[in-house]
Coordinates of C-alpha atoms in Angstrom, one line a residue:
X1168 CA 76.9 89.7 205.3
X1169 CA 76.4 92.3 202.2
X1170 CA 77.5 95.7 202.2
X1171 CA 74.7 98.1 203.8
X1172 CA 76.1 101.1 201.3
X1173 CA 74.5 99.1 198.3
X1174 CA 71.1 99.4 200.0
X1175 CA 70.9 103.2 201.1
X1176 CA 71.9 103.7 197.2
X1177 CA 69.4 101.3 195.9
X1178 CA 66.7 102.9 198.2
X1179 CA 67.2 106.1 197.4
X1180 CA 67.1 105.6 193.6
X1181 CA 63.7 104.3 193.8
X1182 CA 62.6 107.7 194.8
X1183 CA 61.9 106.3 198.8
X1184 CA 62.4 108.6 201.1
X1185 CA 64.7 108.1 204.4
X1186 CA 64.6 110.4 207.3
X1187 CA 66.7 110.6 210.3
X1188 CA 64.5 109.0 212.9
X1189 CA 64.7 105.7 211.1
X1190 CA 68.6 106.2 210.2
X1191 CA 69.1 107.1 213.6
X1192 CA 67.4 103.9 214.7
X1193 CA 69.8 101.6 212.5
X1194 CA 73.1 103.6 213.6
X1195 CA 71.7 102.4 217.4
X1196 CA 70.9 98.9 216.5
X1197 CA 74.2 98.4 214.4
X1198 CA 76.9 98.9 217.3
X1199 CA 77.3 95.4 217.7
X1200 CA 78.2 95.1 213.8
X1201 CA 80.6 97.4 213.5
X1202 CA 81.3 97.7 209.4
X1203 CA 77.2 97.8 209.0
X1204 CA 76.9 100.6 212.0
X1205 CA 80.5 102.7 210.2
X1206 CA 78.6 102.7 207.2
X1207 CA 75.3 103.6 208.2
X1208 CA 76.6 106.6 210.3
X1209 CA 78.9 107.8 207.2
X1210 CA 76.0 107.4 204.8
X1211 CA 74.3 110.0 206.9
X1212 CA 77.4 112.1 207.2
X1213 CA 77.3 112.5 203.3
X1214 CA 73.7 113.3 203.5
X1215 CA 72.0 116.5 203.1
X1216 CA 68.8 116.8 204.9
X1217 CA 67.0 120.5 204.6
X1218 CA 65.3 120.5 208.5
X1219 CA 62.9 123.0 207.0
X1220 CA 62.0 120.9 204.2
X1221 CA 61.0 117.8 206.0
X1222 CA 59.9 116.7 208.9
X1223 CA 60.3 112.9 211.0
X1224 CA 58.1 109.7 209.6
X1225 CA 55.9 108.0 212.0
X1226 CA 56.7 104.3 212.5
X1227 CA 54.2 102.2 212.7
X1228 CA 56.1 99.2 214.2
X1229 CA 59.8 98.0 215.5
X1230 CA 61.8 97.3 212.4
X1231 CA 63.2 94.0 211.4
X1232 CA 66.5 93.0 211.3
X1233 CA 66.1 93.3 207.5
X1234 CA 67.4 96.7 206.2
X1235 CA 64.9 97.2 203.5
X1236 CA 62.0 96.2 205.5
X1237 CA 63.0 98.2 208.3
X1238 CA 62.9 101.1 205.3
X1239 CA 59.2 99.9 203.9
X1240 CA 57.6 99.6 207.0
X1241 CA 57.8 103.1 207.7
X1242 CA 54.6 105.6 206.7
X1243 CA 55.6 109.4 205.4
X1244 CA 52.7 111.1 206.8
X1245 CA 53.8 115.1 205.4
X1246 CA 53.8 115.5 201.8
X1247 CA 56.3 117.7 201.7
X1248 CA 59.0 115.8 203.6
X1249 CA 62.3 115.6 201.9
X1250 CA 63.1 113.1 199.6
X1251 CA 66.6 112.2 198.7
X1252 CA 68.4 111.2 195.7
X1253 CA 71.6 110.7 194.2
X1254 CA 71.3 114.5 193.4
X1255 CA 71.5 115.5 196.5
X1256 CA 75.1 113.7 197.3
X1257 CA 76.6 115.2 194.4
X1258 CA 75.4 118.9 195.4
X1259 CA 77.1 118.4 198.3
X1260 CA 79.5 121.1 199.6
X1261 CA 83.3 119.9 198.9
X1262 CA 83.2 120.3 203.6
X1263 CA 80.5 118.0 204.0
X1264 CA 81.0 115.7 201.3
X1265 CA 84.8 114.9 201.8
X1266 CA 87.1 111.7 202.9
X1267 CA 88.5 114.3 205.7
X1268 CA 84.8 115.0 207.1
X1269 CA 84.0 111.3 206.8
X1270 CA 87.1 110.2 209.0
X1271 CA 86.8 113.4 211.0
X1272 CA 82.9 112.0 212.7
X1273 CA 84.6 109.2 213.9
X1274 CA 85.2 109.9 217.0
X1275 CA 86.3 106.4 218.6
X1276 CA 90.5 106.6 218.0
X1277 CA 90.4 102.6 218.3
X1278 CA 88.7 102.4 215.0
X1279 CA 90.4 101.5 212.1
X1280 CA 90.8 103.8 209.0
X1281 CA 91.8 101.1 206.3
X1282 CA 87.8 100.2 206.0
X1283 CA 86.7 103.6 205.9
X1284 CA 89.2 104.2 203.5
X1285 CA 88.4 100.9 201.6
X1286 CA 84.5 101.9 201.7
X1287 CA 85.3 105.4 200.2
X1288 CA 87.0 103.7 197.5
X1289 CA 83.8 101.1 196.7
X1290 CA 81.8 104.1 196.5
X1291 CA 83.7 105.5 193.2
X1292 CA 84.9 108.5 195.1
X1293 CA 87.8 110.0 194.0
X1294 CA 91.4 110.2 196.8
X1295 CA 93.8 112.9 196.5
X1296 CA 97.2 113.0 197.9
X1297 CA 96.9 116.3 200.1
X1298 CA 93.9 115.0 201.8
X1299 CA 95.1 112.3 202.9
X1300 CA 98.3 114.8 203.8
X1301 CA 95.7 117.0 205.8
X1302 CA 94.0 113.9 207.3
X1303 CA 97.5 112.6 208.4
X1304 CA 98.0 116.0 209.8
X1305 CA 94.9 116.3 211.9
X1306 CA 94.9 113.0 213.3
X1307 CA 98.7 114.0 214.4
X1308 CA 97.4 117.0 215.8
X1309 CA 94.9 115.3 218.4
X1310 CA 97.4 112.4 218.6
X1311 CA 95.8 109.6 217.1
X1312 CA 98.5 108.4 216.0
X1313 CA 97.9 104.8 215.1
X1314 CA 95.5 106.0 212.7
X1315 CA 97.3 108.4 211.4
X1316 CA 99.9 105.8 210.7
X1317 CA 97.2 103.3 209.1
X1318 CA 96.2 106.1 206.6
X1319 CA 99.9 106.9 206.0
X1320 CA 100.4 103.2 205.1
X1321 CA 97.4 102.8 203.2
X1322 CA 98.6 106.2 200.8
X1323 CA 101.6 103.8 200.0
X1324 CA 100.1 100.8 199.5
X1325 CA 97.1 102.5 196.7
X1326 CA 100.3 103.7 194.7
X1327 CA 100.8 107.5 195.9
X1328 CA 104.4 108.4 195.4
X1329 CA 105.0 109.6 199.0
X1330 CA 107.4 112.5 198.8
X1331 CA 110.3 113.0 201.6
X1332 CA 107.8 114.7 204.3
X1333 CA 105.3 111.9 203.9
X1334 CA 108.3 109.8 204.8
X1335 CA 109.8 111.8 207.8
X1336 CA 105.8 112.0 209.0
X1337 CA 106.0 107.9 208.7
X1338 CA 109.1 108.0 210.3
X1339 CA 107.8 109.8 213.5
X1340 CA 104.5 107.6 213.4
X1341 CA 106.4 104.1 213.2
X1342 CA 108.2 105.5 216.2
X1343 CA 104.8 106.3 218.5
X1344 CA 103.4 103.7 217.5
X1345 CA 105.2 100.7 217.5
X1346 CA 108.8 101.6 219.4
X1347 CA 112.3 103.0 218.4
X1348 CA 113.9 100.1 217.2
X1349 CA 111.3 99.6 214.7
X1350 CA 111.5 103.3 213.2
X1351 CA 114.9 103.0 213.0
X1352 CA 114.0 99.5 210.7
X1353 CA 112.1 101.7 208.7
X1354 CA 114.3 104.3 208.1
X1355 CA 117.6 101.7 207.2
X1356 CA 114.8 100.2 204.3
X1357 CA 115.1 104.0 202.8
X1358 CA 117.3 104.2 199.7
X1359 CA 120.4 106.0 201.1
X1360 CA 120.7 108.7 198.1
X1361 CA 116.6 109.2 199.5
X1362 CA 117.3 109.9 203.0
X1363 CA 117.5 113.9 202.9
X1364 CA 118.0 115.9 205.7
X1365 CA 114.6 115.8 207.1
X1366 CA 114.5 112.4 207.0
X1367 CA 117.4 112.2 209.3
X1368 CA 115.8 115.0 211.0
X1369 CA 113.0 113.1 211.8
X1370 CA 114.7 109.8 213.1
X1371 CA 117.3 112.7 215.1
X1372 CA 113.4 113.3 216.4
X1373 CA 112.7 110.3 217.3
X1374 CA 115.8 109.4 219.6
X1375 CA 115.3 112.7 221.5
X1376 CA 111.8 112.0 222.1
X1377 CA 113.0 108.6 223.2
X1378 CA 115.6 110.3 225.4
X1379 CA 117.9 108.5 223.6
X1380 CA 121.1 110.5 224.6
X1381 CA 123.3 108.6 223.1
X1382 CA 121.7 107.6 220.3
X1383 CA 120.7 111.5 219.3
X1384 CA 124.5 112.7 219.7
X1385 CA 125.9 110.2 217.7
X1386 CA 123.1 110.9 215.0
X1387 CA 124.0 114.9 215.7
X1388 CA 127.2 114.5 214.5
X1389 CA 126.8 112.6 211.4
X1390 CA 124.3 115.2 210.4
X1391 CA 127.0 117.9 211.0
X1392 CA 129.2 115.6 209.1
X1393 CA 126.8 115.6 206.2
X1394 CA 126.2 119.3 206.2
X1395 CA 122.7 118.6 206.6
X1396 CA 122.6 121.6 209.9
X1397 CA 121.9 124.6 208.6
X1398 CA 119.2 126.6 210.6
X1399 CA 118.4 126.4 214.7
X1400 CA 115.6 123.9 214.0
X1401 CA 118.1 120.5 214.4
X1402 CA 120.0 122.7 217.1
X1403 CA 116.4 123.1 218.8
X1404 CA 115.9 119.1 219.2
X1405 CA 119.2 118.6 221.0
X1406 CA 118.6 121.7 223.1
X1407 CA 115.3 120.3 224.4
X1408 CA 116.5 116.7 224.9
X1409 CA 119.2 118.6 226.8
X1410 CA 117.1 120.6 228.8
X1411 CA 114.7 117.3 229.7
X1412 CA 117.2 115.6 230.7
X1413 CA 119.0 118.2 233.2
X1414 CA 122.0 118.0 231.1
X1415 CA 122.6 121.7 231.1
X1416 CA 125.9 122.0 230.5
X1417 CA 125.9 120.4 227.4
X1418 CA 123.0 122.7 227.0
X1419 CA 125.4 125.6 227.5
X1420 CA 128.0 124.2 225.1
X1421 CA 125.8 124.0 222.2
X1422 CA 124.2 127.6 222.5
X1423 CA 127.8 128.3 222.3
X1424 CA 128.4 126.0 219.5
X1425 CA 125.4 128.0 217.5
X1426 CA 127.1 131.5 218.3
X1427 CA 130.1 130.4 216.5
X1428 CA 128.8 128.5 213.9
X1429 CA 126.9 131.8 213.0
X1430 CA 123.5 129.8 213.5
X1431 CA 120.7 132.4 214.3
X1432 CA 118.3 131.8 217.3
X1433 CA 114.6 131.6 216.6
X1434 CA 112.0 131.9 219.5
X1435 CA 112.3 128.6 220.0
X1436 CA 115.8 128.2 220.9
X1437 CA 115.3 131.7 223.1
X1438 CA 112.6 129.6 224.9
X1439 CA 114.4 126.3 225.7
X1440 CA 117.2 128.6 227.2
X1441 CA 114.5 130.4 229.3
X1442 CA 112.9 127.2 230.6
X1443 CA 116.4 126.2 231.4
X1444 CA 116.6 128.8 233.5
X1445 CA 113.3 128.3 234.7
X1446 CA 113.4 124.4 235.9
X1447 CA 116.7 125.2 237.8
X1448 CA 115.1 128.3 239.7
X1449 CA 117.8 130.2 238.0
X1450 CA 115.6 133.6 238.3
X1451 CA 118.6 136.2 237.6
X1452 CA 119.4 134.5 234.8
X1453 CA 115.7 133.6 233.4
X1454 CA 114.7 137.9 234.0
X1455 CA 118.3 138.5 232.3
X1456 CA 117.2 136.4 229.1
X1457 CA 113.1 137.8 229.4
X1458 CA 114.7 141.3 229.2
X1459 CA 116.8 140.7 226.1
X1460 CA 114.0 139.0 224.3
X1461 CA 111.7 141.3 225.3
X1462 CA 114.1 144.7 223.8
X1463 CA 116.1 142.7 221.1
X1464 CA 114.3 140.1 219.7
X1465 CA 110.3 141.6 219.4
X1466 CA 109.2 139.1 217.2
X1467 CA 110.7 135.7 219.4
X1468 CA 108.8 136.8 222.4
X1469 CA 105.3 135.6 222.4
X1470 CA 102.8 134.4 225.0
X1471 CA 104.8 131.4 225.7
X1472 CA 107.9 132.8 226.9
X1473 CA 105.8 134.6 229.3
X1474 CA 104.4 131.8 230.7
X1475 CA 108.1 130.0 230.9
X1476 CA 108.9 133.3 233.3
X1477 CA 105.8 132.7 235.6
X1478 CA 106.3 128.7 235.7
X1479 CA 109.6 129.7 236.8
X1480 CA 108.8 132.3 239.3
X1481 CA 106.0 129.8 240.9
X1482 CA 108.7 127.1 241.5
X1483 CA 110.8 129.6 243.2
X1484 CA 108.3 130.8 245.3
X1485 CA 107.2 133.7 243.8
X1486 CA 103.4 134.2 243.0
X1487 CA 102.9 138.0 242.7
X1488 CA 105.7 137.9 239.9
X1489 CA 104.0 134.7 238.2
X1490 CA 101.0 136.8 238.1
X1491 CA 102.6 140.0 236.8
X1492 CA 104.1 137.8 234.2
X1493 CA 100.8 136.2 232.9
X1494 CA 98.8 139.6 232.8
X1495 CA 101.7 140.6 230.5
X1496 CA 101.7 137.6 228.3
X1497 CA 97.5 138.1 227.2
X1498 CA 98.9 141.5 225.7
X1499 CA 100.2 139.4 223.1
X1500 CA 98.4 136.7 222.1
X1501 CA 96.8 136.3 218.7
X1502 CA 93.2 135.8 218.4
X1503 CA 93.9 132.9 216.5
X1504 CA 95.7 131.3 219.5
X1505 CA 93.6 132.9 222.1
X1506 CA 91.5 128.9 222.8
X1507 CA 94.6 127.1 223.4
X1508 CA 96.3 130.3 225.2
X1509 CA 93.8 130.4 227.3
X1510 CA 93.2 127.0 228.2
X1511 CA 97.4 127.5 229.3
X1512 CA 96.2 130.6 231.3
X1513 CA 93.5 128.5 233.4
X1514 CA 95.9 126.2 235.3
X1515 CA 98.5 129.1 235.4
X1516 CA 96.4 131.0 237.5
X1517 CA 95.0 128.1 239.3
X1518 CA 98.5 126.8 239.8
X1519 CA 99.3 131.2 241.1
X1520 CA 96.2 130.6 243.5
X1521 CA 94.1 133.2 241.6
X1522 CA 90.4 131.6 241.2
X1523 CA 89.5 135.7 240.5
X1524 CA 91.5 135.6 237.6
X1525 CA 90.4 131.9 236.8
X1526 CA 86.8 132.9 236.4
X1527 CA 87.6 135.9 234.3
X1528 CA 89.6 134.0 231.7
X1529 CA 87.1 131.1 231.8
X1530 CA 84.7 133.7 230.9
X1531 CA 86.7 135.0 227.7
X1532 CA 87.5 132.1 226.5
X1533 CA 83.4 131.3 226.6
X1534 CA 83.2 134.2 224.7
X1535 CA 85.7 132.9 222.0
X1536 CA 82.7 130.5 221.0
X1537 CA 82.5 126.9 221.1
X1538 CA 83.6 125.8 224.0
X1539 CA 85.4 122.6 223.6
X1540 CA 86.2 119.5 226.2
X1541 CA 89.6 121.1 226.9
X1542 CA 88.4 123.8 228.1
X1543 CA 86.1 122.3 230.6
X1544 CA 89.4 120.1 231.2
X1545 CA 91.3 122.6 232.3
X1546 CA 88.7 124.6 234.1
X1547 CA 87.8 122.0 236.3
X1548 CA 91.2 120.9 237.3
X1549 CA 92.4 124.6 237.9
X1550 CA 89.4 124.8 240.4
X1551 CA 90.3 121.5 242.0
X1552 CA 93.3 122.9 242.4
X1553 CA 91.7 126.1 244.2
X1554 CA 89.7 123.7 246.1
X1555 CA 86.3 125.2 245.1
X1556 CA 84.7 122.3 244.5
X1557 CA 81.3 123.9 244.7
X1558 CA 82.4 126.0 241.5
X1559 CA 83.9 123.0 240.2
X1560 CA 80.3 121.0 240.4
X1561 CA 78.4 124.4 238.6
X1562 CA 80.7 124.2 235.6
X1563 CA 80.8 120.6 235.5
X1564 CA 76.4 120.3 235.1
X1565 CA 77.1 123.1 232.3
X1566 CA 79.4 120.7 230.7
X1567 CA 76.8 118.3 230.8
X1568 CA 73.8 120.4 229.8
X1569 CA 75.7 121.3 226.4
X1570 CA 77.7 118.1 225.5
X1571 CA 76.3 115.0 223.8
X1572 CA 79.2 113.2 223.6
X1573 CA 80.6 111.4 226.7
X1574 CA 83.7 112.3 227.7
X1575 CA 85.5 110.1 230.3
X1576 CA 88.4 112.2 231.4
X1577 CA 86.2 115.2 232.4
X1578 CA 84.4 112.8 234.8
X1579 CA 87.8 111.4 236.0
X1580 CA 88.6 115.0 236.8
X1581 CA 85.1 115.4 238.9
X1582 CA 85.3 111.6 241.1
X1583 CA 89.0 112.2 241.8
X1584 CA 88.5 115.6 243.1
X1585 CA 85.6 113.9 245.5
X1586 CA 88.3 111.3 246.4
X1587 CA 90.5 113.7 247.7
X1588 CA 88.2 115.9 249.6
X1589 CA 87.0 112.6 251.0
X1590 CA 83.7 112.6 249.6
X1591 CA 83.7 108.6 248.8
X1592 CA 79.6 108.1 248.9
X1593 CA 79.5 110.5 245.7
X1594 CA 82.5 109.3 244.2
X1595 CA 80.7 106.1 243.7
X1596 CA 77.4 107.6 242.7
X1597 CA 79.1 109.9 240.3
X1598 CA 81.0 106.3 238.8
X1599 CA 77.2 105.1 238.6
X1600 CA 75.4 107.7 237.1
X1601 CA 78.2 109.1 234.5
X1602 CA 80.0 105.7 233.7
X1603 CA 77.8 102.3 234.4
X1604 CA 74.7 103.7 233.4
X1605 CA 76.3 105.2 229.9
X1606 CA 78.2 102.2 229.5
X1607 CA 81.8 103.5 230.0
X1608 CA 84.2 102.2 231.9
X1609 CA 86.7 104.6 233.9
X1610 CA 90.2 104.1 233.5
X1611 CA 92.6 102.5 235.8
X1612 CA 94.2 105.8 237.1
X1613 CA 90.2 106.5 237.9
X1614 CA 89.9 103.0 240.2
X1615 CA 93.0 103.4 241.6
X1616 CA 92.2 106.8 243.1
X1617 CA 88.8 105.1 244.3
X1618 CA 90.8 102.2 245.8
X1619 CA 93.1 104.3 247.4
X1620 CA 90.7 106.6 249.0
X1621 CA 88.8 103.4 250.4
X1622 CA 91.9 102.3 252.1
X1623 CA 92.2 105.9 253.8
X1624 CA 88.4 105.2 254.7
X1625 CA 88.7 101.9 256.0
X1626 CA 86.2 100.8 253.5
X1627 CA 88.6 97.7 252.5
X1628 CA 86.3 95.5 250.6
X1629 CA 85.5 98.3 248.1
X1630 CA 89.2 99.3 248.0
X1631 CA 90.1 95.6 247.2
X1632 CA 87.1 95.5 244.1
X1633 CA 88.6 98.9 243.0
X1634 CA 92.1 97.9 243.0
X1635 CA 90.9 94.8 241.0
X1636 CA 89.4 96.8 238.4
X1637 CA 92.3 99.0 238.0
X1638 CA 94.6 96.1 237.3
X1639 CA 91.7 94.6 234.1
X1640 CA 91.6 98.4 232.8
X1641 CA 95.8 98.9 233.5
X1642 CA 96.9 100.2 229.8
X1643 CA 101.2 99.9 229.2
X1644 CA 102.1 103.0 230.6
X1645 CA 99.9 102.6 234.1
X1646 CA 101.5 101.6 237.3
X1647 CA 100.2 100.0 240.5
X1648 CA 100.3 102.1 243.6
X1649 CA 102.4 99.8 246.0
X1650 CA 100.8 101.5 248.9
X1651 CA 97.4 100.8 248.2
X1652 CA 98.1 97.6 246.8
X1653 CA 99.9 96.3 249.8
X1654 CA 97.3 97.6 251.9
X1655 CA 94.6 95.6 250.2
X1656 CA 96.7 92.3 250.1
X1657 CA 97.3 92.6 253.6
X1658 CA 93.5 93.4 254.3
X1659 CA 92.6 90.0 252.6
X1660 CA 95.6 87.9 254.4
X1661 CA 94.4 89.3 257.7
X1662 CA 90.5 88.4 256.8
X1663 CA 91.5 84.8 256.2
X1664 CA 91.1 85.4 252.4
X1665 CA 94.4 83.7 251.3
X1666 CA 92.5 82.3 248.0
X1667 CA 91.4 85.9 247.2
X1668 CA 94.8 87.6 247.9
X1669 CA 96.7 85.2 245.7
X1670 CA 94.3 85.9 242.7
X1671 CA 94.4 89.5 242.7
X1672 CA 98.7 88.9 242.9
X1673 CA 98.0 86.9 240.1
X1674 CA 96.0 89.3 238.2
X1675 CA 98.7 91.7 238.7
X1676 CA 101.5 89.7 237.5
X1677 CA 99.8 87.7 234.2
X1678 CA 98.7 91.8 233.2
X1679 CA 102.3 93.2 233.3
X1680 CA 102.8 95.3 236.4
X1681 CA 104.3 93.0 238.9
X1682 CA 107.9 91.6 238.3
X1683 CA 108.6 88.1 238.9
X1684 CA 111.0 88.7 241.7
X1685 CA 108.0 91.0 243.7
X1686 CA 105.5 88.6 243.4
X1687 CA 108.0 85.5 245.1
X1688 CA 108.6 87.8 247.3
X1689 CA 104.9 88.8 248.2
X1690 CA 103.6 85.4 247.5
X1691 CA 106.3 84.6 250.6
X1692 CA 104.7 87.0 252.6
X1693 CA 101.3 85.9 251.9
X1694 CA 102.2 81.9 252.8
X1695 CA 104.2 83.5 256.2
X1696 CA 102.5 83.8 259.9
X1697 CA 103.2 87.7 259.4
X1698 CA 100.6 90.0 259.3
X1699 CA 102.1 92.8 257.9
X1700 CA 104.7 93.9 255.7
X1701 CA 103.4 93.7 252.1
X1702 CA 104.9 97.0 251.1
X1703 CA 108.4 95.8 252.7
X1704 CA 107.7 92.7 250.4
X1705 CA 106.7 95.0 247.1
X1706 CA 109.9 97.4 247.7
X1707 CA 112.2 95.0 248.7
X1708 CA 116.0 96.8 248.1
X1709 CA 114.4 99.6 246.2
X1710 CA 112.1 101.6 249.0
X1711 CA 113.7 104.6 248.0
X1712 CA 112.3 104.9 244.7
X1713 CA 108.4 104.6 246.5
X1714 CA 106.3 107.4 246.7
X1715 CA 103.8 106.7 249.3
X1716 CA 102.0 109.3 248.6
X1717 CA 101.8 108.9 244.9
X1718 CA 98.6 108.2 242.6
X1719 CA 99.9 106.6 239.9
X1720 CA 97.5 107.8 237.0

């Protein structure tokens, strides 16, 4: 099929005129080609339309499938609508008329970038190094990170020298994206004289993120080795793996380690000692460090150490103190951090059982401005936490009276908070209205929780459909709920639904999540006289490790 680009140009050249109605038309009736519907919607993006200056074109009947016809058909019925010309593209701002802006309206993370990239290209535009740097950045940021390894590759492959960041930042990516093992691949294929120290920074990133003990020592010590540890930063990676992995007396060692090597803390290495102190309810200690931080080291201590302190006096049991603690830390946070701060601050307060103070910073950060999905995210689940579900419905038709663009985790939040209150009948209307009728699908944490709460309401047959769904939508990471899942196996054996019980077993096996040695076992229980006991069968030697009361999400 031709290239749709071609056409918008050709159009436009003639001196037609396009408005949005009918562009708007094509973006809808594209979706099911998907390189005609991309570049529809960026040829729009690109284009400058002056809403004073024109207004929409009546259509006079449904277009064709042809794109030029679709065009001719339509009537421009004000003289003074806008017409647009290759003029217009290059008066552009540099903003709106950029490869970043372009990739930046996509907002589906499964599309590829090498077309978009590819199309740019075809269209004579020129690519520069640092945006495709800043667009590598950005889609790091909001951890997109298959894309940002497709543009990363693609800046190699069109002949930019990358330089030894680009290479650490591919280094990282390869390991998101694709596994450990195959980073390490990658970094081997590096020239030896090329790999720097923040190339073997990166892959000494890479193991800790792993949790690759091992692994990250051994590396560790070849760095020393190579003399390629000369600031806290490297010093910071093992102290967080460290500090993840409870191993804090190898923690301890290393902090000594930096004192003698005459390595200077930074506020981050100040912070994974607090947080240390923190997760082990080690209060003296954790006020101890605050204090110092607080009189010695004035610019370490920012808005995040405070909220270390109150994480770590709300484990211990000690809410007045948490909240003390989190007053304290909005005395120092920047106005350019104030979104994100506050977003920290809403499930702090929530987690401190303060919906007054909730509602007060939910109201500043409004304030700020925009008010983006995260924020909704985290105001919803702070008042799910304080159980004010009636607050928690308010904010959520605000959400929906502002926001366009479907977001499927801020309705997870809203149907799993009516799951555990109970409220199954407008669980499933809200999975109607919000997801079936926009053509979503919720995720399998989302079915799970529905299948789940079914099985606490005896309502079996919907738990067993739920259940099933979870298992289709199941991405790598998800796990079954052996509670739920037992329950609904034995729910089928017991109606005489052998046939039905042995397909959803199936299901559960051909999509990953159920070992071979669990499903003989369960598929022994099923062909037994028993009528109980799937759970026995799921946990087998290993009931222990089962947390009945678990969602996994």
């Amino acid at each position: 099929m031709a290239s749709v680009s071609p056409v918008l140009r050709q159009w436009t050249r003639e001196g037609r005129r396009i408005d949005k109605q009918q562009l708007g038309w094509l973006v809808r009736t594209m979706r099911n080609h998907l390189p005609d519907h991309i570049q529809i919607s960026m040829w729009m993006t690109d284009s400058r339309f002056l809403t004073k200056s024109f207004q929409y074109c009546s259509v006079t009947r449904p277009f064709g499938a042809n794109l030029r016809s679709a065009l001719a058909i339509s009537r421009v019925i004000n003289t003074h609508s806008l017409s647009y010309s290759t003029e217009a593209i290059s008066s552009s701002s540099p903003l709106t008329n950029s490869l970043y802006h372009r990739i930046s309206r996509l907002g589906d993370p499964k599309i590829s970038m090498i077309p978009v990239l590819e199309q740019w290209v075809e269209e004579g535009r020129d690519v520069r190094q640092s945006e495709l740097q800043k667009i590598i950045k950005q889609l790091r940021k909001y951890r997109r990170y298959t894309q940002a390894l497709q543009v990363s590759e693609w800046m190699s492959e069109a002949n930019f020298g990358p330089s030894s960041g680009d290479i650490a930042i591919r280094l990282d990516l390869i390991s998101k994206v694709y596994g450990l093992e195959r980073a390490e691949e990658y970094f081997y294929s590096i020239p030896e004289s090329s790999r720097i120290n923040k190339i073997h920074g990166s892959l000494l990133n890479c193991y800790a993120e792993n949790k690759s003990l091992e692994k990250a020592e051994d590396h560790f010590q070849k760095m020393k080795e190579m003399d390629f540890i000369e600031t806290a930063l490297t010093y910071n990676v093992m102290l967080s793996l460290y500090s993840r992995m409870g191993k804090h007396d190898k923690l301890k060692s290393l902090i000594q380690e930096m004192k003698q090597n005459g390595i200077e803390f930074d506020k981050f290495t100040l912070n994974i000692q607090l947080n240390a102190c923190a997760v082990t309810s080690n209060i003296e200690e954790m006020e101890k460090l605050l204090l110092m931080m607080e009189t010695d080291h004035q610019a370490a201590l920012d808005f995040h150490s405070y909220f270390i302190a109150a994480n770590g006096y709300l484990k211990a049991g000690y809410p007045e103190k948490a909240w003390m603690k989190l007053r304290r830390s909005e005395q120092v946070i920047d106005n350019k951090e104030k979104k994100i701060a506050y977003e920290h601050l809403l499930t702090l307060y929530a987690a401190a059982g303060r919906k007054d103070e909730v509602y007060r910073v939910w109201n500043l950060y409004k304030n700020l401005g925009r008010v983006y999905n995260s924020g909704y995210l985290s105001v919803l689940s702070s008042l799910v936490k304080l159980d004010d579900i009636d607050g928690m419905e308010k904010i959520f038709e605000e959400w929906e009276s502002v926001n366009t663009l479907f977001d499927n985790r801020i309705a997870s939040v809203l149907i799993s908070a009516y799951c555990k209150k109970g409220l199954l009948e407008k669980a499933f209307v809200s999975v109607e209205r919000l997801f079936t009728s926009s053509g979503k699908e919720p995720d399998a944490g989302l079915w799970q929780c529905l299948s789940t709460q079914c099985c606490i309401d005896g309502e079996m047959a919907k738990a067993v459909e739920s259940m099933r769904k979870a298992i289709l939508t199941g991405g790598p990471r998800w796990k079954v709920n052996r509670t739920t899942f037992s329950a609904c196996l034995e729910y089928l054996k017991n109606e005489g639904n052998l046939k039905g019980a042995h397909e959803i077993l199936g299901l559960l096996h051909q999509r990953g999540f159920c070992p071979d040695d669990i499903r003989s076992r369960l598929e022994e229980y099923l062909n037994s006289d028993i009528n109980s006991g799937a759970l026995n069968a799921m946990l087998g030697d290993d009931k222990k490790e089962e947390n009945d009361d678990a969602i996994d999400r």
